[in-house]
Amino acid sequence: MSSIRPGVAWPPPELAKVTARVDECRVWWEGNPEKLDTFYGATGRTSPSGQPQRGFRAAWDAFWGKNNTGTGEAPRRLHAPIAADIAQLSAACLFSKPPTILAADDEADDVQVRVDDLYNVPRFHSGLYTAGEKASALTGVYGRVAWDDKIQQGTWIEWIAPDCAIPTWSRGRLRAVTFFTELESDDDRVVWRHLERYEMGRIVHELYKGTADNLGRLETLKAHEATEDIPVQLGSDGFSYVDLGIPDMLAVDYVPNKLPNPEWDNDPKLCNLGGSDIAPDIIPLYHQIDRVYSSLMRDVRLSAMKVFASASILQNRGPGSGLLLPEEQEMFTQLGQMMAKEGDMESIFQPYQPAMRVLEHDQAGEILVREVLRRTGYSPVSFGMSDEVAQTATEAVGKKEWTVITTEGKARYFGTAIQHLTTAALRIDKVKFPKLGVELHEPLDVDWPPFAQESDLSRAQTVQAWETGRSASTRTKVRYLHQDWTEEQIDDEVELIDEANMVETPPFFGSDTAPVDQGDNEKPEGEQTPEEGATDE
């Protein structure tokens, strides 16, 4: 199984760079201030530039991790969760309207029915949403086919973080992936690890008993209750494996967040792994955003008004208890008395309230956030930021152009993996659940919804403008309003609209269709024409 052998150091050295990067990304994604302090305060941790610390300068650049303020007081730091917000934005842009999995047109009808039961359901869609956020924050995500007849009568897709897997690549293509999971142990000194290697047509299972920094020795699967019931068979190469029944496919795939990744591009073992939206060049900006946010709240604390008063008006609290003006303890210093104009002595109040620099902090924070969005490929308007007081829906969609471009790029990576995984899962479903599974002849397809579209109100306003200017036919307007409709649905709607708008034209007065009274058509004698008054003799 690659370089994994009994007794090797753990975590594997080949995964060290990935683990270090994902650890730093994860602490920003989680956004716990205590963990940020611990991470950057630990000896040997990376600086905010993502490089190993080298002396005083590297430690000084980081906002988190410096516990000495010079006054003996603990620093008051606040965290603005921009990194987590961007990961959520990435997932929302991708999967707020999930893709539809479709069977080929020439497949049997029961194939699409089974696909709908397994993949066009909310559970699968919610898994995609989770995978989208993981990929954005942690450089990428692995998808693997899983099944358990005690849980579900059918296969499904699991999404695994990249620091729990060791990939094997061949010419830029995934050849195998080893996933590792730590199992429960009765002894704190002993670490049980379950390794699953997804290879072509099979999954190899191994169980190791070791320590925190060593893989340890190979054990039989019966040695731990979590692996004892796995139905494995012994291969000719000596490995215990589960046969997938599809010898020509991998039941796993990798989804990079974005490629190429400059950090690992020159490493042949890591060059195929993606880059996180919490990139090394962006992390220093996150430090500075938290610095500005904490500085703003410091201004809020300091801007509370204080009042200095002379000693004569303070309340004496008794021997040894001092003096007090009972106004929520806002008096800090006693002042002497001053001479009034009349020559009498009088007590004085002197209020003091520092300015709260909200606008300056807001502008500094906005500059930093906009730079983060620019480097991650998202438009500020997608993040709820806009320079316009009011704008139409069409203008808003136009200002999301970079967000749409970034989302379409990520959708290509996800679409490739989803097509492969759902196809493999449906073929495995036929093997593991023969009574429910269906025969699949061609790969499944992934139909994505539009990533940016106008609102219903905006479309209705556009159609109303067309109607006023008589610049579009009924069919054009229906097609614009219902872009996901088929031609038959459009035809039916046009026919209904035409019937509703049809008005019967009343006959004109005196037309040929008007009834004629034949019995009472004589005129008075004085009004008759000479021809009418003449009689034949």
PDB file of C-alpha atoms in Angstrom, residues 32-297:
ATOM      1  CA  ASN A  32     -12.137  30.240  17.862  1.00  0.00           C
ATOM      2  CA  PRO A  33     -10.012  33.084  19.384  1.00  0.00           C
ATOM      3  CA  GLU A  34      -8.424  30.764  21.954  1.00  0.00           C
ATOM      4  CA  LYS A  35      -7.336  28.316  19.252  1.00  0.00           C
ATOM      5  CA  LEU A  36      -5.982  31.144  17.095  1.00  0.00           C
ATOM      6  CA  ASP A  37      -3.907  32.347  20.055  1.00  0.00           C
ATOM      7  CA  THR A  38      -2.695  28.821  20.770  1.00  0.00           C
ATOM      8  CA  PHE A  39      -1.847  28.090  17.144  1.00  0.00           C
ATOM      9  CA  TYR A  40       0.232  31.199  16.528  1.00  0.00           C
ATOM     10  CA  GLY A  41       1.647  31.286  20.031  1.00  0.00           C
ATOM     11  CA  ALA A  42       3.130  27.787  19.799  1.00  0.00           C
ATOM     12  CA  THR A  43       6.844  27.480  19.118  1.00  0.00           C
ATOM     13  CA  GLY A  44       7.657  26.612  15.540  1.00  0.00           C
ATOM     14  CA  ARG A  45       4.245  27.479  14.162  1.00  0.00           C
ATOM     15  CA  THR A  46       3.918  29.299  10.872  1.00  0.00           C
ATOM     16  CA  SER A  47       3.843  33.068  10.644  1.00  0.00           C
ATOM     17  CA  PRO A  48       0.888  34.881   9.061  1.00  0.00           C
ATOM     18  CA  SER A  49       2.708  34.684   5.738  1.00  0.00           C
ATOM     19  CA  GLY A  50       2.498  30.904   5.893  1.00  0.00           C
ATOM     20  CA  GLN A  51       6.271  30.444   6.228  1.00  0.00           C
ATOM     21  CA  PRO A  52       8.210  29.076   9.236  1.00  0.00           C
ATOM     22  CA  GLN A  53       8.924  31.702  11.859  1.00  0.00           C
ATOM     23  CA  ARG A  54      12.365  33.242  11.635  1.00  0.00           C
ATOM     24  CA  GLY A  55      13.098  35.403  14.645  1.00  0.00           C
ATOM     25  CA  PHE A  56      11.352  38.378  16.141  1.00  0.00           C
ATOM     26  CA  ARG A  57       9.985  39.940  12.950  1.00  0.00           C
ATOM     27  CA  ALA A  58       7.917  36.911  11.952  1.00  0.00           C
ATOM     28  CA  ALA A  59       6.353  36.698  15.406  1.00  0.00           C
ATOM     29  CA  TRP A  60       5.655  40.444  15.464  1.00  0.00           C
ATOM     30  CA  ASP A  61       3.762  40.361  12.156  1.00  0.00           C
ATOM     31  CA  ALA A  62       1.071  38.098  13.593  1.00  0.00           C
ATOM     32  CA  PHE A  63      -1.813  39.707  15.471  1.00  0.00           C
ATOM     33  CA  TRP A  64      -2.712  36.441  17.196  1.00  0.00           C
ATOM     34  CA  GLY A  65      -0.295  34.592  19.455  1.00  0.00           C
ATOM     35  CA  LYS A  66       1.356  37.568  21.209  1.00  0.00           C
ATOM     36  CA  ASN A  67       0.320  37.291  24.840  1.00  0.00           C
ATOM     37  CA  ASN A  68       2.617  39.988  26.242  1.00  0.00           C
ATOM     38  CA  THR A  69       1.132  43.493  25.965  1.00  0.00           C
ATOM     39  CA  GLY A  70       3.888  45.210  27.959  1.00  0.00           C
ATOM     40  CA  THR A  71       1.422  46.232  30.696  1.00  0.00           C
ATOM     41  CA  GLY A  72       0.927  42.844  32.290  1.00  0.00           C
ATOM     42  CA  GLU A  73      -2.717  42.740  31.160  1.00  0.00           C
ATOM     43  CA  ALA A  74      -4.095  40.041  28.891  1.00  0.00           C
ATOM     44  CA  PRO A  75      -4.745  41.389  25.371  1.00  0.00           C
ATOM     45  CA  ARG A  76      -8.353  41.917  24.382  1.00  0.00           C
ATOM     46  CA  ARG A  77      -8.725  40.475  20.881  1.00  0.00           C
ATOM     47  CA  LEU A  78     -11.816  39.976  18.794  1.00  0.00           C
ATOM     48  CA  HIS A  79     -12.156  37.814  15.694  1.00  0.00           C
ATOM     49  CA  ALA A  80     -14.099  38.806  12.576  1.00  0.00           C
ATOM     50  CA  PRO A  81     -15.062  35.490  10.876  1.00  0.00           C
ATOM     51  CA  ILE A  82     -14.399  36.616   7.306  1.00  0.00           C
ATOM     52  CA  ALA A  83     -12.639  33.338   6.382  1.00  0.00           C
ATOM     53  CA  ALA A  84     -15.654  31.286   7.469  1.00  0.00           C
ATOM     54  CA  ASP A  85     -18.011  33.687   5.686  1.00  0.00           C
ATOM     55  CA  ILE A  86     -16.138  33.243   2.395  1.00  0.00           C
ATOM     56  CA  ALA A  87     -16.258  29.440   2.726  1.00  0.00           C
ATOM     57  CA  GLN A  88     -20.010  29.674   3.297  1.00  0.00           C
ATOM     58  CA  LEU A  89     -20.343  32.050   0.333  1.00  0.00           C
ATOM     59  CA  SER A  90     -18.504  29.584  -1.890  1.00  0.00           C
ATOM     60  CA  ALA A  91     -20.817  26.725  -0.861  1.00  0.00           C
ATOM     61  CA  ALA A  92     -23.931  28.877  -1.243  1.00  0.00           C
ATOM     62  CA  CYS A  93     -22.979  30.031  -4.745  1.00  0.00           C
ATOM     63  CA  LEU A  94     -22.374  26.426  -5.791  1.00  0.00           C
ATOM     64  CA  PHE A  95     -25.180  24.503  -4.124  1.00  0.00           C
ATOM     65  CA  SER A  96     -27.927  26.853  -2.911  1.00  0.00           C
ATOM     66  CA  LYS A  97     -29.701  25.518  -6.015  1.00  0.00           C
ATOM     67  CA  PRO A  98     -28.256  22.006  -6.350  1.00  0.00           C
ATOM     68  CA  PRO A  99     -27.579  20.244  -9.657  1.00  0.00           C
ATOM     69  CA  THR A 100     -29.846  17.525 -10.987  1.00  0.00           C
ATOM     70  CA  ILE A 101     -28.473  14.058 -11.769  1.00  0.00           C
ATOM     71  CA  LEU A 102     -29.864  12.699 -15.031  1.00  0.00           C
ATOM     72  CA  ALA A 103     -29.723   9.359 -16.803  1.00  0.00           C
ATOM     73  CA  ALA A 104     -29.066   9.171 -20.541  1.00  0.00           C
ATOM     74  CA  ASP A 105     -32.116   9.453 -22.797  1.00  0.00           C
ATOM     75  CA  ASP A 106     -31.822   5.874 -24.043  1.00  0.00           C
ATOM     76  CA  GLU A 107     -31.646   4.353 -20.549  1.00  0.00           C
ATOM     77  CA  ALA A 108     -34.644   2.485 -19.153  1.00  0.00           C
ATOM     78  CA  ASP A 109     -37.187   4.496 -17.170  1.00  0.00           C
ATOM     79  CA  ASP A 110     -36.359   2.687 -13.929  1.00  0.00           C
ATOM     80  CA  VAL A 111     -32.786   4.048 -14.096  1.00  0.00           C
ATOM     81  CA  GLN A 112     -33.952   7.648 -13.665  1.00  0.00           C
ATOM     82  CA  VAL A 113     -36.328   6.553 -10.913  1.00  0.00           C
ATOM     83  CA  ARG A 114     -33.452   4.961  -8.967  1.00  0.00           C
ATOM     84  CA  VAL A 115     -31.254   8.004  -9.601  1.00  0.00           C
ATOM     85  CA  ASP A 116     -33.971  10.275  -8.234  1.00  0.00           C
ATOM     86  CA  ASP A 117     -34.344   8.093  -5.134  1.00  0.00           C
ATOM     87  CA  LEU A 118     -30.625   8.178  -4.345  1.00  0.00           C
ATOM     88  CA  TYR A 119     -29.246  11.496  -5.598  1.00  0.00           C
ATOM     89  CA  ASN A 120     -32.011  13.989  -6.419  1.00  0.00           C
ATOM     90  CA  VAL A 121     -33.000  14.144  -2.772  1.00  0.00           C
ATOM     91  CA  PRO A 122     -32.366  16.683   0.043  1.00  0.00           C
ATOM     92  CA  ARG A 123     -29.911  14.406   1.879  1.00  0.00           C
ATOM     93  CA  PHE A 124     -27.580  14.217  -1.122  1.00  0.00           C
ATOM     94  CA  HIS A 125     -27.954  17.955  -1.764  1.00  0.00           C
ATOM     95  CA  SER A 126     -27.080  18.823   1.844  1.00  0.00           C
ATOM     96  CA  GLY A 127     -23.986  16.634   1.542  1.00  0.00           C
ATOM     97  CA  LEU A 128     -22.927  18.621  -1.520  1.00  0.00           C
ATOM     98  CA  TYR A 129     -23.365  21.879   0.392  1.00  0.00           C
ATOM     99  CA  THR A 130     -21.128  20.562   3.182  1.00  0.00           C
ATOM    100  CA  ALA A 131     -18.548  19.408   0.645  1.00  0.00           C
ATOM    101  CA  GLY A 132     -18.537  22.850  -0.988  1.00  0.00           C
ATOM    102  CA  GLU A 133     -17.693  24.599   2.280  1.00  0.00           C
ATOM    103  CA  LYS A 134     -15.026  22.022   3.178  1.00  0.00           C
ATOM    104  CA  ALA A 135     -13.371  22.360  -0.204  1.00  0.00           C
ATOM    105  CA  SER A 136     -13.258  26.156   0.028  1.00  0.00           C
ATOM    106  CA  ALA A 137     -11.718  26.183   3.497  1.00  0.00           C
ATOM    107  CA  LEU A 138      -9.447  23.113   3.386  1.00  0.00           C
ATOM    108  CA  THR A 139      -7.975  23.197  -0.178  1.00  0.00           C
ATOM    109  CA  GLY A 140     -10.287  20.462  -1.507  1.00  0.00           C
ATOM    110  CA  VAL A 141     -12.381  17.454  -0.581  1.00  0.00           C
ATOM    111  CA  TYR A 142     -12.519  13.720  -1.363  1.00  0.00           C
ATOM    112  CA  GLY A 143     -15.726  11.941  -2.300  1.00  0.00           C
ATOM    113  CA  ARG A 144     -16.059   8.183  -1.874  1.00  0.00           C
ATOM    114  CA  VAL A 145     -18.852   5.657  -2.397  1.00  0.00           C
ATOM    115  CA  ALA A 146     -20.228   4.063   0.781  1.00  0.00           C
ATOM    116  CA  TRP A 147     -23.018   1.638   1.648  1.00  0.00           C
ATOM    117  CA  ASP A 148     -24.443  -0.123   4.698  1.00  0.00           C
ATOM    118  CA  ASP A 149     -27.644  -2.142   4.449  1.00  0.00           C
ATOM    119  CA  LYS A 150     -28.269  -1.509   8.164  1.00  0.00           C
ATOM    120  CA  ILE A 151     -28.535   2.228   7.473  1.00  0.00           C
ATOM    121  CA  GLN A 152     -29.873   2.575   3.928  1.00  0.00           C
ATOM    122  CA  GLN A 153     -30.902   0.293   1.121  1.00  0.00           C
ATOM    123  CA  GLY A 154     -28.647   1.933  -1.400  1.00  0.00           C
ATOM    124  CA  THR A 155     -25.280   3.584  -1.893  1.00  0.00           C
ATOM    125  CA  TRP A 156     -24.370   7.166  -1.021  1.00  0.00           C
ATOM    126  CA  ILE A 157     -21.411   9.568  -1.242  1.00  0.00           C
ATOM    127  CA  GLU A 158     -19.211  10.492   1.746  1.00  0.00           C
ATOM    128  CA  TRP A 159     -17.129  13.687   1.674  1.00  0.00           C
ATOM    129  CA  ILE A 160     -13.755  13.519   3.469  1.00  0.00           C
ATOM    130  CA  ALA A 161     -11.297  16.288   4.411  1.00  0.00           C
ATOM    131  CA  PRO A 162      -7.903  16.203   2.607  1.00  0.00           C
ATOM    132  CA  ASP A 163      -5.834  15.731   5.784  1.00  0.00           C
ATOM    133  CA  CYS A 164      -7.435  12.308   6.324  1.00  0.00           C
ATOM    134  CA  ALA A 165      -6.371  10.828   2.987  1.00  0.00           C
ATOM    135  CA  ILE A 166      -3.181   9.917   1.132  1.00  0.00           C
ATOM    136  CA  PRO A 167      -3.618  10.009  -2.666  1.00  0.00           C
ATOM    137  CA  THR A 168      -1.602   8.156  -5.269  1.00  0.00           C
ATOM    138  CA  TRP A 169      -1.349   9.905  -8.645  1.00  0.00           C
ATOM    139  CA  SER A 170      -0.294   8.712 -12.067  1.00  0.00           C
ATOM    140  CA  ARG A 171       0.211  11.299 -14.825  1.00  0.00           C
ATOM    141  CA  GLY A 172      -2.127  13.703 -13.112  1.00  0.00           C
ATOM    142  CA  ARG A 173      -4.883  11.112 -12.656  1.00  0.00           C
ATOM    143  CA  LEU A 174      -5.989   9.592  -9.375  1.00  0.00           C
ATOM    144  CA  ARG A 175      -4.928   5.950  -9.128  1.00  0.00           C
ATOM    145  CA  ALA A 176      -5.749   5.170  -5.477  1.00  0.00           C
ATOM    146  CA  VAL A 177      -6.557   6.874  -2.155  1.00  0.00           C
ATOM    147  CA  THR A 178      -5.829   5.646   1.380  1.00  0.00           C
ATOM    148  CA  PHE A 179      -8.164   6.984   4.073  1.00  0.00           C
ATOM    149  CA  PHE A 180      -7.217   6.625   7.743  1.00  0.00           C
ATOM    150  CA  THR A 181      -9.433   6.837  10.813  1.00  0.00           C
ATOM    151  CA  GLU A 182      -8.470   6.710  14.492  1.00  0.00           C
ATOM    152  CA  LEU A 183     -10.642   4.299  16.458  1.00  0.00           C
ATOM    153  CA  GLU A 184     -11.567   4.222  20.132  1.00  0.00           C
ATOM    154  CA  SER A 185      -8.983   2.800  22.520  1.00  0.00           C
ATOM    155  CA  ASP A 186      -9.094   1.731  26.177  1.00  0.00           C
ATOM    156  CA  ASP A 187      -5.440   2.732  26.622  1.00  0.00           C
ATOM    157  CA  ASP A 188      -4.394   6.366  26.093  1.00  0.00           C
ATOM    158  CA  ARG A 189      -0.934   5.187  25.029  1.00  0.00           C
ATOM    159  CA  VAL A 190      -2.358   3.020  22.223  1.00  0.00           C
ATOM    160  CA  VAL A 191      -3.788   4.395  18.975  1.00  0.00           C
ATOM    161  CA  TRP A 192      -5.848   2.126  16.709  1.00  0.00           C
ATOM    162  CA  ARG A 193      -5.991   3.162  13.067  1.00  0.00           C
ATOM    163  CA  HIS A 194      -8.257   1.810  10.358  1.00  0.00           C
ATOM    164  CA  LEU A 195      -6.846   2.261   6.846  1.00  0.00           C
ATOM    165  CA  GLU A 196      -9.070   1.961   3.750  1.00  0.00           C
ATOM    166  CA  ARG A 197      -7.338   2.007   0.387  1.00  0.00           C
ATOM    167  CA  TYR A 198      -9.671   2.620  -2.549  1.00  0.00           C
ATOM    168  CA  GLU A 199      -8.177   0.907  -5.572  1.00  0.00           C
ATOM    169  CA  MET A 200      -9.530  -0.012  -8.977  1.00  0.00           C
ATOM    170  CA  GLY A 201     -12.465  -2.355  -8.349  1.00  0.00           C
ATOM    171  CA  ARG A 202     -11.831  -2.927  -4.633  1.00  0.00           C
ATOM    172  CA  ILE A 203     -11.318  -1.447  -1.144  1.00  0.00           C
ATOM    173  CA  VAL A 204      -8.397  -2.798   0.905  1.00  0.00           C
ATOM    174  CA  HIS A 205      -8.865  -2.750   4.699  1.00  0.00           C
ATOM    175  CA  GLU A 206      -6.073  -2.803   7.302  1.00  0.00           C
ATOM    176  CA  LEU A 207      -5.969  -2.319  11.064  1.00  0.00           C
ATOM    177  CA  TYR A 208      -2.886  -0.999  12.883  1.00  0.00           C
ATOM    178  CA  LYS A 209      -2.086  -0.763  16.581  1.00  0.00           C
ATOM    179  CA  GLY A 210       0.477   1.952  17.286  1.00  0.00           C
ATOM    180  CA  THR A 211       1.150   5.211  19.099  1.00  0.00           C
ATOM    181  CA  ALA A 212       0.524   8.893  18.455  1.00  0.00           C
ATOM    182  CA  ASP A 213       3.647   9.224  16.267  1.00  0.00           C
ATOM    183  CA  ASN A 214       4.023   5.659  14.931  1.00  0.00           C
ATOM    184  CA  LEU A 215       1.681   3.553  12.788  1.00  0.00           C
ATOM    185  CA  GLY A 216       2.624   0.432  14.765  1.00  0.00           C
ATOM    186  CA  ARG A 217       2.046  -3.188  13.851  1.00  0.00           C
ATOM    187  CA  LEU A 218      -0.540  -4.725  11.542  1.00  0.00           C
ATOM    188  CA  GLU A 219      -3.407  -6.506  13.311  1.00  0.00           C
ATOM    189  CA  THR A 220      -6.257  -8.672  12.109  1.00  0.00           C
ATOM    190  CA  LEU A 221      -9.545  -6.861  11.519  1.00  0.00           C
ATOM    191  CA  LYS A 222     -11.117  -9.001  14.253  1.00  0.00           C
ATOM    192  CA  ALA A 223      -8.938  -7.238  16.851  1.00  0.00           C
ATOM    193  CA  HIS A 224     -11.243  -4.210  17.067  1.00  0.00           C
ATOM    194  CA  GLU A 225     -15.017  -4.076  17.274  1.00  0.00           C
ATOM    195  CA  ALA A 226     -15.226  -1.291  14.672  1.00  0.00           C
ATOM    196  CA  THR A 227     -13.693  -3.490  11.932  1.00  0.00           C
ATOM    197  CA  GLU A 228     -14.575  -7.034  12.960  1.00  0.00           C
ATOM    198  CA  ASP A 229     -17.749  -7.228  10.850  1.00  0.00           C
ATOM    199  CA  ILE A 230     -16.274  -5.942   7.566  1.00  0.00           C
ATOM    200  CA  PRO A 231     -16.969  -8.691   4.970  1.00  0.00           C
ATOM    201  CA  VAL A 232     -13.482  -8.946   3.431  1.00  0.00           C
ATOM    202  CA  GLN A 233     -11.863 -11.622   1.328  1.00  0.00           C
ATOM    203  CA  LEU A 234      -8.177 -12.436   0.996  1.00  0.00           C
ATOM    204  CA  GLY A 235      -6.530 -11.438  -2.270  1.00  0.00           C
ATOM    205  CA  SER A 236      -3.687 -13.152  -4.078  1.00  0.00           C
ATOM    206  CA  ASP A 237      -1.409 -10.292  -2.982  1.00  0.00           C
ATOM    207  CA  GLY A 238      -2.134 -10.988   0.687  1.00  0.00           C
ATOM    208  CA  PHE A 239      -4.410  -8.001   1.322  1.00  0.00           C
ATOM    209  CA  SER A 240      -7.912  -8.222   2.797  1.00  0.00           C
ATOM    210  CA  TYR A 241     -10.365  -6.403   0.568  1.00  0.00           C
ATOM    211  CA  VAL A 242     -14.002  -5.821  -0.336  1.00  0.00           C
ATOM    212  CA  ASP A 243     -14.880  -6.480  -3.972  1.00  0.00           C
ATOM    213  CA  LEU A 244     -16.866  -3.636  -5.573  1.00  0.00           C
ATOM    214  CA  GLY A 245     -18.102  -5.618  -8.526  1.00  0.00           C
ATOM    215  CA  ILE A 246     -16.917  -2.928 -10.954  1.00  0.00           C
ATOM    216  CA  PRO A 247     -13.333  -3.842 -11.854  1.00  0.00           C
ATOM    217  CA  ASP A 248     -12.844  -0.908 -14.231  1.00  0.00           C
ATOM    218  CA  MET A 249     -13.689   2.001 -11.874  1.00  0.00           C
ATOM    219  CA  LEU A 250     -12.481   3.768  -8.734  1.00  0.00           C
ATOM    220  CA  ALA A 251     -15.120   4.375  -6.089  1.00  0.00           C
ATOM    221  CA  VAL A 252     -13.430   7.632  -5.089  1.00  0.00           C
ATOM    222  CA  ASP A 253     -12.567  11.031  -6.577  1.00  0.00           C
ATOM    223  CA  TYR A 254     -10.897  14.266  -5.526  1.00  0.00           C
ATOM    224  CA  VAL A 255     -12.340  17.778  -5.887  1.00  0.00           C
ATOM    225  CA  PRO A 256      -9.754  20.598  -5.741  1.00  0.00           C
ATOM    226  CA  ASN A 257     -11.000  23.989  -4.625  1.00  0.00           C
ATOM    227  CA  LYS A 258      -8.935  25.698  -7.317  1.00  0.00           C
ATOM    228  CA  LEU A 259      -5.952  24.844  -9.474  1.00  0.00           C
ATOM    229  CA  PRO A 260      -3.107  25.350 -10.022  1.00  0.00           C
ATOM    230  CA  ASN A 261      -1.902  25.819  -6.455  1.00  0.00           C
ATOM    231  CA  PRO A 262       1.337  27.903  -6.552  1.00  0.00           C
ATOM    232  CA  GLU A 263       2.320  26.692  -3.087  1.00  0.00           C
ATOM    233  CA  TRP A 264       2.734  23.068  -4.215  1.00  0.00           C
ATOM    234  CA  ASP A 265       3.016  23.369  -7.985  1.00  0.00           C
ATOM    235  CA  ASN A 266       6.687  22.317  -8.022  1.00  0.00           C
ATOM    236  CA  ASP A 267       6.090  19.280  -5.762  1.00  0.00           C
ATOM    237  CA  PRO A 268       5.325  16.210  -7.922  1.00  0.00           C
ATOM    238  CA  LYS A 269       3.456  14.506  -5.044  1.00  0.00           C
ATOM    239  CA  LEU A 270       1.285  17.511  -4.187  1.00  0.00           C
ATOM    240  CA  CYS A 271       0.916  19.470  -7.434  1.00  0.00           C
ATOM    241  CA  ASN A 272      -2.518  17.968  -8.108  1.00  0.00           C
ATOM    242  CA  LEU A 273      -3.933  19.159  -4.779  1.00  0.00           C
ATOM    243  CA  GLY A 274      -5.964  22.359  -4.749  1.00  0.00           C
ATOM    244  CA  GLY A 275      -5.515  25.680  -2.997  1.00  0.00           C
ATOM    245  CA  SER A 276      -7.672  26.994  -0.173  1.00  0.00           C
ATOM    246  CA  ASP A 277      -9.570  30.274  -0.138  1.00  0.00           C
ATOM    247  CA  ILE A 278      -7.666  30.779   3.125  1.00  0.00           C
ATOM    248  CA  ALA A 279      -4.421  31.031   1.163  1.00  0.00           C
ATOM    249  CA  PRO A 280      -0.969  31.927   2.575  1.00  0.00           C
ATOM    250  CA  ASP A 281      -1.037  35.357   0.911  1.00  0.00           C
ATOM    251  CA  ILE A 282      -4.484  36.098   2.404  1.00  0.00           C
ATOM    252  CA  ILE A 283      -3.848  35.004   6.003  1.00  0.00           C
ATOM    253  CA  PRO A 284      -1.873  38.197   6.857  1.00  0.00           C
ATOM    254  CA  LEU A 285      -4.931  40.189   5.770  1.00  0.00           C
ATOM    255  CA  TYR A 286      -7.089  38.187   8.182  1.00  0.00           C
ATOM    256  CA  HIS A 287      -4.692  39.146  10.982  1.00  0.00           C
ATOM    257  CA  GLN A 288      -5.031  42.819  10.080  1.00  0.00           C
ATOM    258  CA  ILE A 289      -8.834  42.642   9.826  1.00  0.00           C
ATOM    259  CA  ASP A 290      -8.934  41.280  13.376  1.00  0.00           C
ATOM    260  CA  ARG A 291      -6.516  44.020  14.448  1.00  0.00           C
ATOM    261  CA  VAL A 292      -8.851  46.711  13.055  1.00  0.00           C
ATOM    262  CA  TYR A 293     -11.925  45.038  14.561  1.00  0.00           C
ATOM    263  CA  SER A 294     -10.284  44.791  17.985  1.00  0.00           C
ATOM    264  CA  SER A 295      -9.099  48.408  17.742  1.00  0.00           C
ATOM    265  CA  LEU A 296     -12.649  49.564  17.000  1.00  0.00           C
ATOM    266  CA  MET A 297     -13.998  47.804  20.076  1.00  0.00           C
TER     267      MET A 297
END
